[in-house]
Coordinates of C-alpha atoms in Angstrom, one line a residue:
Chain A
M1 CA 36.7 125.6 100.0
L2 CA 34.2 127.3 102.0
S3 CA 30.5 126.1 101.5
Q4 CA 27.8 128.8 99.9
D5 CA 26.1 129.0 103.2
A6 CA 29.3 130.3 104.8
I7 CA 30.2 132.6 102.1
Q8 CA 26.9 134.4 102.5
K9 CA 27.5 134.6 106.2
I10 CA 30.8 136.1 105.7
D11 CA 29.4 138.5 103.1
R12 CA 27.0 139.6 105.6
E13 CA 29.6 140.4 108.0
I14 CA 31.7 142.4 105.2
A15 CA 28.6 144.5 104.9
K16 CA 29.0 145.8 108.5
Y17 CA 31.9 147.8 107.7
P18 CA 32.9 150.8 105.2
A19 CA 33.3 149.3 101.6
E20 CA 37.0 149.6 101.5
Q21 CA 37.6 147.8 105.0
K22 CA 36.7 144.3 104.1
Q23 CA 39.5 143.2 106.1
S24 CA 37.5 144.1 109.1
A25 CA 35.4 141.0 108.7
V26 CA 38.2 138.7 109.0
M27 CA 37.6 138.0 112.6
A28 CA 34.0 137.0 111.9
A29 CA 35.1 135.0 108.7
L30 CA 37.4 133.1 110.5
A31 CA 34.9 132.1 113.1
I32 CA 32.4 131.1 110.5
A33 CA 34.8 129.0 108.7
Q34 CA 35.8 127.3 111.9
M35 CA 32.1 126.7 112.8
E36 CA 32.0 124.9 109.5
K37 CA 35.3 123.0 109.3
G38 CA 35.7 122.2 113.0
W39 CA 39.2 123.8 112.9
L40 CA 41.4 126.3 110.9
S41 CA 43.7 124.5 108.5
T42 CA 46.0 126.3 106.0
E43 CA 43.8 125.7 103.3
T44 CA 40.7 127.2 105.1
I45 CA 42.9 130.2 106.0
E46 CA 43.9 130.7 102.6
A47 CA 40.2 130.4 101.3
V48 CA 39.3 133.2 103.7
A49 CA 42.3 135.2 102.6
G50 CA 41.2 135.0 99.1
H51 CA 37.6 135.9 99.6
L52 CA 38.7 138.9 101.5
G53 CA 41.3 139.9 99.4
M54 CA 44.0 139.6 102.2
A55 CA 47.5 138.2 102.1
P56 CA 47.2 134.8 103.7
V57 CA 49.8 135.5 106.2
A58 CA 47.9 138.6 107.7
V59 CA 44.9 136.1 108.1
Y60 CA 47.0 133.6 109.8
E61 CA 48.6 136.2 112.3
V62 CA 44.9 136.8 113.2
A63 CA 44.1 133.2 113.8
S64 CA 47.2 132.8 115.8
F65 CA 46.6 135.7 117.9
Y66 CA 43.2 135.2 119.2
N67 CA 42.8 132.3 121.6
M68 CA 39.4 130.9 120.7
Y69 CA 40.7 129.9 116.8
D70 CA 41.9 126.4 116.7
L71 CA 44.9 125.8 114.4
A72 CA 44.9 121.9 114.9
P73 CA 41.8 119.5 115.2
V74 CA 39.9 119.4 118.0
G75 CA 37.2 117.0 119.4
K76 CA 33.6 117.3 118.6
V77 CA 33.1 118.8 121.7
K78 CA 35.4 121.4 122.8
I79 CA 35.1 122.2 126.6
T80 CA 37.0 125.2 127.6
V81 CA 37.3 125.7 131.5
C82 CA 37.9 129.1 133.1
T83 CA 40.5 128.5 136.0
N84 CA 41.4 132.1 136.7
L85 CA 41.3 133.5 140.1
P86 CA 37.8 134.5 140.7
C87 CA 36.5 131.2 139.1
A88 CA 39.3 129.2 141.0
L89 CA 37.9 130.6 144.3
S90 CA 34.6 129.0 143.4
G91 CA 35.8 125.6 142.0
G92 CA 37.2 126.5 138.7
V93 CA 40.2 124.6 139.0
H94 CA 38.4 121.6 140.7
A95 CA 35.8 121.5 137.8
A96 CA 38.7 121.2 135.6
D97 CA 40.2 118.5 137.7
Y98 CA 36.9 116.6 137.7
L99 CA 36.7 117.0 133.9
K100 CA 40.3 115.5 133.5
Q101 CA 39.4 112.5 135.7
K102 CA 36.1 111.8 133.9
L103 CA 37.4 112.4 130.4
G104 CA 40.8 110.8 131.3
I105 CA 42.6 113.4 129.4
G106 CA 44.6 116.8 130.4
F107 CA 44.3 120.1 128.9
N108 CA 45.0 120.5 125.2
E109 CA 44.2 116.7 124.8
T110 CA 41.3 114.9 122.9
T111 CA 39.7 111.6 123.9
P112 CA 40.6 108.7 121.8
D113 CA 37.2 108.6 120.3
G114 CA 37.6 112.2 118.9
R115 CA 34.5 113.3 121.0
F116 CA 36.0 115.6 123.7
T117 CA 38.8 118.2 123.8
L118 CA 39.7 120.0 126.9
K119 CA 41.0 123.5 127.1
E120 CA 42.0 125.8 129.9
G121 CA 40.4 129.2 129.4
E122 CA 41.0 132.7 130.4
C123 CA 38.4 135.1 131.8
M124 CA 35.3 134.7 130.1
G125 CA 33.6 137.7 132.0
A126 CA 31.2 135.4 133.9
C127 CA 33.0 135.1 137.2
G128 CA 29.9 135.5 139.2
D129 CA 28.7 132.1 137.6
A130 CA 31.6 130.1 138.5
P131 CA 32.4 127.2 137.7
V132 CA 31.9 128.3 134.2
L133 CA 32.6 126.2 130.9
L134 CA 32.3 127.2 127.4
V135 CA 31.2 124.5 125.0
N136 CA 32.4 124.7 121.3
N137 CA 32.9 128.6 121.9
V138 CA 29.1 129.4 121.7
R139 CA 27.5 127.9 124.7
M140 CA 28.4 129.0 128.1
C141 CA 27.7 126.7 131.1
S142 CA 27.2 128.2 134.5
F143 CA 27.3 127.0 138.0
M144 CA 28.9 123.7 136.9
Q145 CA 29.1 121.7 140.1
P146 CA 29.9 117.7 139.6
E147 CA 26.1 116.9 139.1
Q148 CA 25.7 119.6 136.3
I149 CA 28.9 118.3 134.6
D150 CA 27.9 114.7 134.6
R151 CA 24.8 116.0 132.8
L152 CA 26.7 118.1 130.3
L153 CA 28.8 115.1 129.5
G154 CA 25.8 112.9 129.2
E155 CA 24.2 114.9 126.8
C156 CA 27.3 115.4 124.7
Q157 CA 27.6 111.5 124.3
Chain B
M1 CA 19.3 143.3 143.1
G2 CA 19.2 146.7 141.3
A3 CA 16.4 148.1 143.4
L4 CA 18.8 151.3 143.8
G5 CA 20.0 151.7 140.2
F6 CA 18.5 152.2 136.9
I7 CA 20.7 150.0 134.5
L8 CA 20.0 146.7 135.8
N9 CA 16.3 147.4 136.6
A10 CA 15.3 145.1 133.8
E11 CA 16.1 141.8 135.0
E12 CA 12.7 140.6 136.2
G13 CA 11.9 138.5 133.1
E14 CA 13.8 136.8 130.4
R15 CA 11.9 138.8 127.7
S16 CA 12.4 142.2 129.3
W17 CA 15.2 143.2 127.2
R18 CA 13.1 143.6 124.2
L19 CA 12.5 147.0 122.6
A20 CA 8.8 147.0 123.7
E21 CA 9.5 146.6 127.3
Y22 CA 12.6 149.0 127.0
V23 CA 10.1 151.6 125.7
K24 CA 7.5 150.8 128.6
R25 CA 10.2 151.8 131.0
G26 CA 10.6 155.1 129.5
G27 CA 13.5 153.8 126.9
Y28 CA 14.4 156.1 124.0
S29 CA 12.8 159.0 125.7
A30 CA 16.0 160.7 125.8
L31 CA 16.7 160.2 122.2
K32 CA 13.4 161.7 121.3
K33 CA 13.7 164.5 123.4
I34 CA 17.1 165.3 121.8
I35 CA 15.4 165.2 118.2
D36 CA 12.1 166.9 119.1
E37 CA 13.8 169.6 121.1
N38 CA 16.7 169.9 118.7
I39 CA 19.2 170.0 121.6
P40 CA 22.6 171.3 120.6
P41 CA 25.2 168.8 120.7
E42 CA 27.4 170.9 123.2
N43 CA 24.6 171.2 125.4
I44 CA 24.7 167.3 125.8
V45 CA 28.5 167.4 126.3
A46 CA 27.9 170.1 128.9
E47 CA 25.2 167.9 130.7
L48 CA 27.6 165.0 130.8
K49 CA 30.4 167.1 132.4
K50 CA 27.8 168.2 135.1
S51 CA 27.0 164.6 135.7
S52 CA 30.6 163.9 136.8
L53 CA 30.3 160.5 135.0
R54 CA 33.6 158.9 134.9
G55 CA 34.2 156.1 132.5
R56 CA 33.2 152.7 133.9
G57 CA 35.7 150.5 132.1
G58 CA 38.5 150.9 134.9
A59 CA 40.2 154.2 134.1
G60 CA 37.6 156.5 135.5
F61 CA 38.4 159.3 132.9
P62 CA 35.7 161.8 132.8
T63 CA 33.3 161.0 130.0
G64 CA 32.1 164.7 129.3
L65 CA 35.8 165.6 128.7
K66 CA 36.4 162.9 126.6
W67 CA 33.5 163.6 124.3
S68 CA 34.7 167.2 124.1
F69 CA 37.9 166.0 122.5
M70 CA 36.1 165.1 119.4
P71 CA 36.6 167.8 116.4
R72 CA 32.9 168.0 115.9
Q73 CA 33.5 170.1 112.9
F74 CA 36.0 167.7 111.2
P75 CA 34.2 166.9 107.7
G76 CA 35.2 163.2 107.2
A77 CA 33.9 160.0 108.8
K78 CA 34.0 159.8 112.6
Y79 CA 33.2 156.9 114.8
V80 CA 31.8 155.9 118.1
V81 CA 33.1 152.7 119.8
C82 CA 31.8 150.5 122.6
N83 CA 34.0 148.6 124.6
S84 CA 32.3 145.4 125.7
D85 CA 35.1 143.3 125.7
E86 CA 35.2 142.6 129.1
G87 CA 38.0 140.1 130.3
E88 CA 39.5 141.6 133.2
P89 CA 39.4 138.7 135.7
G90 CA 36.4 139.5 138.4
T91 CA 34.7 141.6 135.9
F92 CA 31.2 140.5 134.6
K93 CA 28.9 143.6 134.5
D94 CA 29.0 144.3 131.0
R95 CA 27.7 140.8 130.1
D96 CA 24.6 141.4 132.5
I97 CA 23.9 145.0 131.1
L98 CA 24.0 143.7 127.6
R99 CA 21.7 140.4 128.7
W100 CA 19.1 142.6 130.5
N101 CA 19.1 146.0 129.0
P102 CA 20.8 146.0 125.4
H103 CA 18.7 148.9 124.3
M104 CA 20.0 151.3 126.9
V105 CA 23.4 150.8 125.6
I106 CA 22.1 151.5 122.0
E107 CA 20.2 154.6 123.0
G108 CA 23.5 155.9 124.7
M109 CA 25.5 155.1 121.8
I110 CA 23.1 156.8 119.3
I111 CA 23.2 160.0 121.6
A112 CA 27.0 159.9 121.5
G113 CA 26.7 159.9 117.9
Y114 CA 24.6 162.8 117.8
A115 CA 26.6 164.7 120.3
M116 CA 30.2 164.1 118.4
G117 CA 28.6 164.2 114.8
C118 CA 29.3 160.6 114.2
A119 CA 27.6 158.7 111.5
R120 CA 28.7 155.1 112.6
G121 CA 29.3 153.1 115.6
Y122 CA 30.7 149.6 116.6
N123 CA 30.0 147.8 119.7
Y124 CA 33.1 145.2 120.2
I125 CA 31.6 142.2 122.4
H126 CA 33.9 139.7 124.3
G127 CA 34.3 136.5 122.5
E128 CA 33.2 134.2 125.1
I129 CA 29.5 135.5 125.3
W130 CA 28.2 134.5 122.0
E131 CA 24.7 134.3 123.1
I132 CA 24.8 138.1 124.1
Y133 CA 26.5 138.9 121.0
K134 CA 23.5 137.3 119.3
R135 CA 20.9 139.1 121.5
F136 CA 22.6 142.5 120.8
E137 CA 22.3 142.0 116.8
E138 CA 18.6 141.2 117.5
A139 CA 18.1 144.4 119.5
L140 CA 20.0 146.3 116.7
E141 CA 17.4 144.8 114.3
E142 CA 14.6 145.8 116.5
A143 CA 15.9 149.3 116.8
R144 CA 16.4 149.6 113.0
A145 CA 12.8 148.4 112.3
A146 CA 11.5 151.2 114.5
K147 CA 13.5 153.8 112.8
L148 CA 15.5 154.6 116.1
L149 CA 18.8 153.4 114.3
G150 CA 19.6 154.0 110.4
P151 CA 18.9 156.9 108.1
N152 CA 17.1 159.9 109.3
I153 CA 16.4 158.8 112.9
L154 CA 12.8 159.5 114.0
G155 CA 12.2 161.5 110.7
S156 CA 15.0 164.0 111.5
D157 CA 18.1 164.5 109.4
F158 CA 20.5 162.8 111.9
S159 CA 21.4 159.3 110.7
F160 CA 23.6 156.8 112.7
E161 CA 24.4 153.1 111.9
L162 CA 25.5 150.8 114.5
Q163 CA 26.9 147.3 114.3
A164 CA 28.2 144.6 116.5
H165 CA 31.6 143.2 116.4
H166 CA 32.5 140.0 118.0
G167 CA 35.9 139.4 119.4
Y168 CA 37.5 136.0 119.7
G169 CA 39.4 135.8 123.0
A170 CA 42.2 138.3 123.6
Y171 CA 42.4 140.2 127.1
I172 CA 44.4 143.0 125.3
C173 CA 41.6 144.1 122.9
G174 CA 40.0 145.7 126.0
E175 CA 42.9 148.1 125.6
E176 CA 41.2 150.8 123.2
T177 CA 43.6 151.0 120.6
A178 CA 44.3 147.3 120.6
L179 CA 40.4 147.0 120.3
L180 CA 40.4 149.5 117.2
E181 CA 43.4 147.4 115.5
S182 CA 41.2 144.4 116.3
I183 CA 38.0 146.0 114.4
E184 CA 40.3 146.7 111.5
G185 CA 41.0 143.0 111.1
K186 CA 44.5 142.8 112.7
K187 CA 46.1 141.6 115.7
G188 CA 45.1 143.5 118.7
Q189 CA 48.5 145.3 119.6
P190 CA 48.1 148.8 121.2
R191 CA 49.1 151.7 119.3
F192 CA 51.6 154.1 120.5
K193 CA 50.0 157.4 121.8
P194 CA 49.5 160.2 120.8
P195 CA 48.0 160.5 118.6
F196 CA 45.1 159.6 120.6
P197 CA 42.0 158.0 119.2
A198 CA 40.0 161.3 119.2
S199 CA 42.4 162.5 116.5
F200 CA 43.4 159.2 114.8
G201 CA 41.1 156.3 115.8
L202 CA 39.2 153.6 113.9
Y203 CA 40.5 153.6 110.2
G204 CA 42.5 156.6 111.1
K205 CA 39.6 158.7 111.8
P206 CA 38.5 160.6 115.0
T207 CA 37.0 158.0 117.5
T208 CA 35.8 157.9 120.9
I209 CA 35.6 154.8 122.9
N210 CA 33.6 154.1 126.0
N211 CA 32.6 151.3 128.3
T212 CA 29.2 149.5 127.9
E213 CA 28.2 150.8 131.4
T214 CA 29.2 154.4 130.6
F215 CA 27.0 154.6 127.4
A216 CA 24.1 153.0 129.4
S217 CA 24.2 155.8 131.9
V218 CA 23.8 158.6 129.2
P219 CA 19.9 158.3 128.5
Y220 CA 19.4 158.9 132.3
I221 CA 21.6 161.9 132.3
I222 CA 19.8 163.4 129.4
N223 CA 16.3 162.7 130.9
Q224 CA 17.1 163.7 134.4
G225 CA 19.8 166.0 134.0
G226 CA 23.5 165.9 135.1
E227 CA 22.9 167.3 138.5
K228 CA 20.4 164.6 139.4
F229 CA 22.9 161.8 138.2
L230 CA 25.6 163.2 140.2
E231 CA 23.5 163.5 143.4
L232 CA 23.1 159.7 143.1
G233 CA 26.7 159.3 144.1
K234 CA 29.1 161.7 145.9
P235 CA 31.1 164.9 144.4
N236 CA 33.3 164.0 141.7
N237 CA 32.0 160.6 141.7
G238 CA 28.7 160.8 140.3
G239 CA 25.8 158.2 139.6
T240 CA 25.4 154.5 140.7
K241 CA 27.8 151.9 139.6
L242 CA 27.8 148.2 139.1
F243 CA 29.9 146.1 141.1
S244 CA 30.5 142.3 140.3
V245 CA 31.2 140.5 143.4
S246 CA 32.8 137.2 142.8
G247 CA 34.7 134.7 145.0
H248 CA 34.3 133.7 148.5
V249 CA 30.5 135.1 149.3
N250 CA 27.3 133.2 149.5
R251 CA 25.6 135.0 146.5
P252 CA 28.0 136.3 143.8
G253 CA 26.6 138.6 141.3
N254 CA 26.2 142.2 140.2
F255 CA 25.1 144.9 142.4
E256 CA 24.0 148.5 141.3
V257 CA 24.7 150.8 144.2
P258 CA 25.2 154.5 144.3
M259 CA 28.9 155.5 144.4
G260 CA 30.5 155.7 148.0
T261 CA 28.3 153.0 149.3
P262 CA 30.6 151.2 152.3
F263 CA 32.0 148.1 151.2
R264 CA 30.6 146.3 154.3
D265 CA 27.1 146.9 152.9
L266 CA 28.0 145.5 149.4
L267 CA 29.5 142.3 151.3
E268 CA 26.1 142.0 153.0
M269 CA 24.1 142.3 149.6
A270 CA 26.4 139.6 148.3
G271 CA 25.2 137.2 151.2
G272 CA 28.0 137.6 153.5
M273 CA 31.1 135.3 153.5
R274 CA 30.6 131.9 152.2
S275 CA 30.0 129.3 155.4
G276 CA 30.6 132.4 157.6
R277 CA 34.3 132.1 157.1
K278 CA 36.7 135.1 158.0
L279 CA 37.7 137.6 155.4
K280 CA 41.2 137.6 154.4
G281 CA 41.5 140.1 151.5
V282 CA 39.7 141.9 148.6
I283 CA 40.9 142.8 145.1
P284 CA 38.6 145.8 144.8
G285 CA 38.7 146.7 141.3
G286 CA 39.5 143.7 138.9
S287 CA 42.6 141.5 139.0
S288 CA 44.9 144.4 138.2
S289 CA 44.2 146.5 141.3
P290 CA 46.4 145.9 144.3
V291 CA 44.8 143.7 146.9
L292 CA 43.7 145.0 150.2
P293 CA 43.7 143.3 153.5
A294 CA 40.5 142.7 155.3
D295 CA 40.8 145.4 157.9
V296 CA 41.6 148.1 155.4
I297 CA 38.7 147.3 152.8
M298 CA 36.1 147.0 155.7
E299 CA 36.7 150.7 156.3
C300 CA 36.4 151.8 152.8
T301 CA 33.6 153.2 150.7
L302 CA 33.1 152.1 147.2
D303 CA 34.1 155.2 145.1
Y304 CA 37.3 156.1 143.0
D305 CA 38.7 158.6 145.8
S306 CA 38.2 156.3 148.8
I307 CA 39.7 153.0 147.3
A308 CA 42.6 155.1 145.9
K309 CA 43.2 156.6 149.3
A310 CA 43.6 153.0 150.6
G311 CA 46.2 152.4 148.2
S312 CA 44.2 150.5 145.3
M313 CA 41.8 151.1 142.7
L314 CA 38.1 151.2 141.9
G315 CA 39.1 150.0 138.2
S316 CA 36.1 148.5 136.8
G317 CA 34.3 147.6 140.0
A318 CA 35.2 143.9 140.1
V319 CA 35.3 143.0 143.7
I320 CA 37.2 139.5 144.2
V321 CA 36.6 138.2 147.8
M322 CA 39.0 135.8 149.4
D323 CA 38.4 134.1 152.8
E324 CA 40.8 132.7 155.0
T325 CA 41.1 129.4 153.0
T326 CA 43.0 131.2 150.2
C327 CA 46.8 130.7 149.7
M328 CA 48.0 134.2 148.7
V329 CA 50.8 132.7 146.7
R330 CA 48.7 130.4 144.7
A331 CA 46.3 133.4 144.2
L332 CA 48.9 135.6 142.7
E333 CA 50.5 132.7 140.8
R334 CA 47.3 132.5 138.7
L335 CA 47.0 136.2 138.1
S336 CA 50.6 136.4 137.2
Y337 CA 50.0 133.3 134.7
F338 CA 47.3 135.2 133.2
Y339 CA 49.0 138.4 132.3
F340 CA 51.9 136.3 131.0
E341 CA 49.7 134.4 128.8
E342 CA 47.8 137.6 127.5
S343 CA 50.7 139.9 127.0
C344 CA 50.8 140.7 123.2
G345 CA 54.3 140.6 123.0
Q346 CA 55.0 143.8 121.6
C347 CA 57.2 145.5 124.2
T348 CA 60.0 143.7 125.8
P349 CA 59.7 144.8 129.3
C350 CA 56.0 143.4 129.3
R351 CA 56.7 140.3 127.2
E352 CA 59.8 139.3 129.1
G353 CA 58.8 140.7 132.3
T354 CA 55.5 139.0 132.8
G355 CA 57.1 135.5 132.1
W356 CA 59.8 136.3 134.9
L357 CA 57.0 137.4 137.3
Y358 CA 55.1 134.1 136.6
R359 CA 58.0 131.9 136.7
V360 CA 59.3 133.3 140.1
V361 CA 55.8 133.2 141.7
H362 CA 55.4 129.8 140.4
R363 CA 58.6 128.8 142.1
I364 CA 57.9 130.0 145.3
E365 CA 54.5 128.3 145.2
H366 CA 55.9 125.0 144.2
G367 CA 58.5 125.0 147.3
E368 CA 61.7 126.2 145.2
G369 CA 61.5 129.8 146.1
R370 CA 64.9 131.5 147.2
P371 CA 65.4 134.2 149.8
E372 CA 66.1 136.9 147.3
D373 CA 63.0 136.3 145.3
L374 CA 60.9 138.9 146.9
D375 CA 63.4 141.5 146.0
L376 CA 63.7 140.1 142.5
L377 CA 59.9 140.3 142.2
N378 CA 59.9 143.9 143.1
S379 CA 62.8 144.8 140.8
V380 CA 61.0 143.1 137.7
T381 CA 57.9 145.1 138.4
E382 CA 60.0 148.5 138.7
N383 CA 61.4 147.5 135.1
I384 CA 58.2 146.8 133.7
M385 CA 56.0 149.9 135.2
G386 CA 55.9 152.9 132.9
R387 CA 58.1 151.2 130.2
T388 CA 55.5 149.8 127.9
I389 CA 53.1 151.2 125.2
C390 CA 50.0 150.3 127.2
A391 CA 48.8 149.6 130.6
L392 CA 49.1 145.7 130.5
G393 CA 52.6 145.8 132.0
D394 CA 51.4 148.0 134.9
A395 CA 48.3 145.8 135.3
A396 CA 50.6 142.9 135.7
S397 CA 52.9 144.5 138.1
M398 CA 50.4 146.1 140.4
P399 CA 48.9 142.8 141.8
V400 CA 52.6 141.5 142.6
R401 CA 53.3 144.6 144.6
G402 CA 49.8 144.6 146.5
F403 CA 50.2 140.9 147.4
L404 CA 53.9 141.4 148.6
K405 CA 53.1 144.6 150.5
H406 CA 50.2 142.9 152.2
F407 CA 50.8 139.4 152.5
G408 CA 54.7 139.3 152.3
A409 CA 54.8 137.2 155.5
E410 CA 53.1 134.5 153.6
F411 CA 55.5 134.4 150.6
E412 CA 58.3 134.3 153.1
Y413 CA 56.8 131.3 155.1
H414 CA 56.6 129.6 151.5
I415 CA 60.1 130.2 150.6
Q416 CA 61.4 129.0 154.3
N417 CA 58.9 126.0 154.8
K418 CA 58.6 125.0 151.0
K419 CA 54.9 124.7 151.7
C420 CA 51.7 126.8 152.2
L421 CA 50.7 128.3 155.4
V422 CA 47.1 127.3 154.6
P423 CA 46.9 123.4 154.6
E424 CA 45.9 122.1 151.3
D425 CA 42.5 120.4 152.5
V426 CA 41.5 123.8 153.8
Q427 CA 42.1 125.4 150.4
R428 CA 40.2 122.5 148.9
A429 CA 37.1 122.9 150.8
G430 CA 37.1 126.7 150.3
S431 CA 35.9 126.4 146.9
G432 CA 32.7 124.8 147.7
F433 CA 33.2 122.4 144.8
F434 CA 33.3 119.1 146.5
K435 CA 30.5 119.9 149.1
A436 CA 28.4 117.2 147.5
A437 CA 31.0 114.6 148.1

């Protein structure tokens, strides 16, 4: 079940598209649902499908195609590190190594207290700011040297 | 930064993206001129053709020609779509344009709607830049409140509605028909062409898709004229261009310079090589363009024709600079992994071929390369290129060919010696991450 607040937000997205094209709002609806629930369970996907009048499998197809949807539970703080070449030249891979060591986890793992999940990301379109991290899909952190990473982890504790 | 250009000239303050500031800089005067003087749409297209503006997303297709493909008399719905789904490794210019000058993109899109007879538009914004997406939505609200957007713009009978669509992490959606599929609420898998979007686009209606920077160039062309824009650059390569410089330089960032600027000048603007190290190679137009060795790129000017002559592509203007600490095998391994990860899986040559490319480069990098591997890599690229629905297969193949052509000896060294030519500690120092330690 989605909250009233989520439904209202989704309806605002539906209004962006022609009346007969509600399906266009599916990406936004999934993002809104994920922000509320933390991840996309089958029940959540079915709720989104019901609201948009889509077949659940069509919604699942979208949820599984785009990288930023989580189809399994993640920690409260999901950190995605870009390790692609332009970032790697300025420390992207080393920032990921540093985070792995600090958190004691690898990519696609969550700390035992359920706080942090670490993900390897692809190009975020911010290569000039490398190393770049994305926190919970919405907050981009630039120029993340060891000191800045320490500060971020401290803030999130 | 941006002193020579007109797109990034707004970055001197955090609030400078606001409507009031944009209007103070002459913003929306092109739209006002069109409405006040009742300029015929075909004159706008003609002006764009005169300007030699070429698509800034990577393909470099002449914008005026693209706009002329739209059936203006077609009675039903037609769409204008902006591609801000910037995810080609090395490219980060659209983020800065939307961050500092969202109204310039909005104005360009409204003019496009007017010129092509479209009543609706969408700007598809890259998933990872949520803050930029929110800002764009705010800018749209400002434009609506000022009657620059919506019904009866500036009191005329021209109406245009524009919305932002937020992506959620798929490189392939930068391909224009995949992007349309994505707006329609589906997996972003490219469509077979023809039909092209100008006849069968969003929701099956005529649609024109341009890059963020392309739309941002339109108001200038209307205000100053196509010839003035052309003069900013060089023949067949009109205007200024944003170059995103990343990698081993002292000051990575976006630089807006005239087309035809020498590469060595751009390198200087980016603060030169990090720690004064030696330049090894440059990927001049985003990760899919073939790498060029130092001596070749240092003689190039930055325009479509010069870079093409050197055997690469200007692409999106993403300049990835690599110094002597770079292992070229490891560099290619990461790029090959990216294309393998991002292939949408629709066409067999790309789905299977990108996996082959990655696995073979991976085993060379990890000391398990075989003498026949370089031929194998070339053969796989031959079997991908030109055999897929969209350009991702070619985009995955071109870097492999470029690296083998110019740095083949380093790959052979890896295969023979089961280790890298560049010592591990030298590579580690190159990134600058551990400088504090």
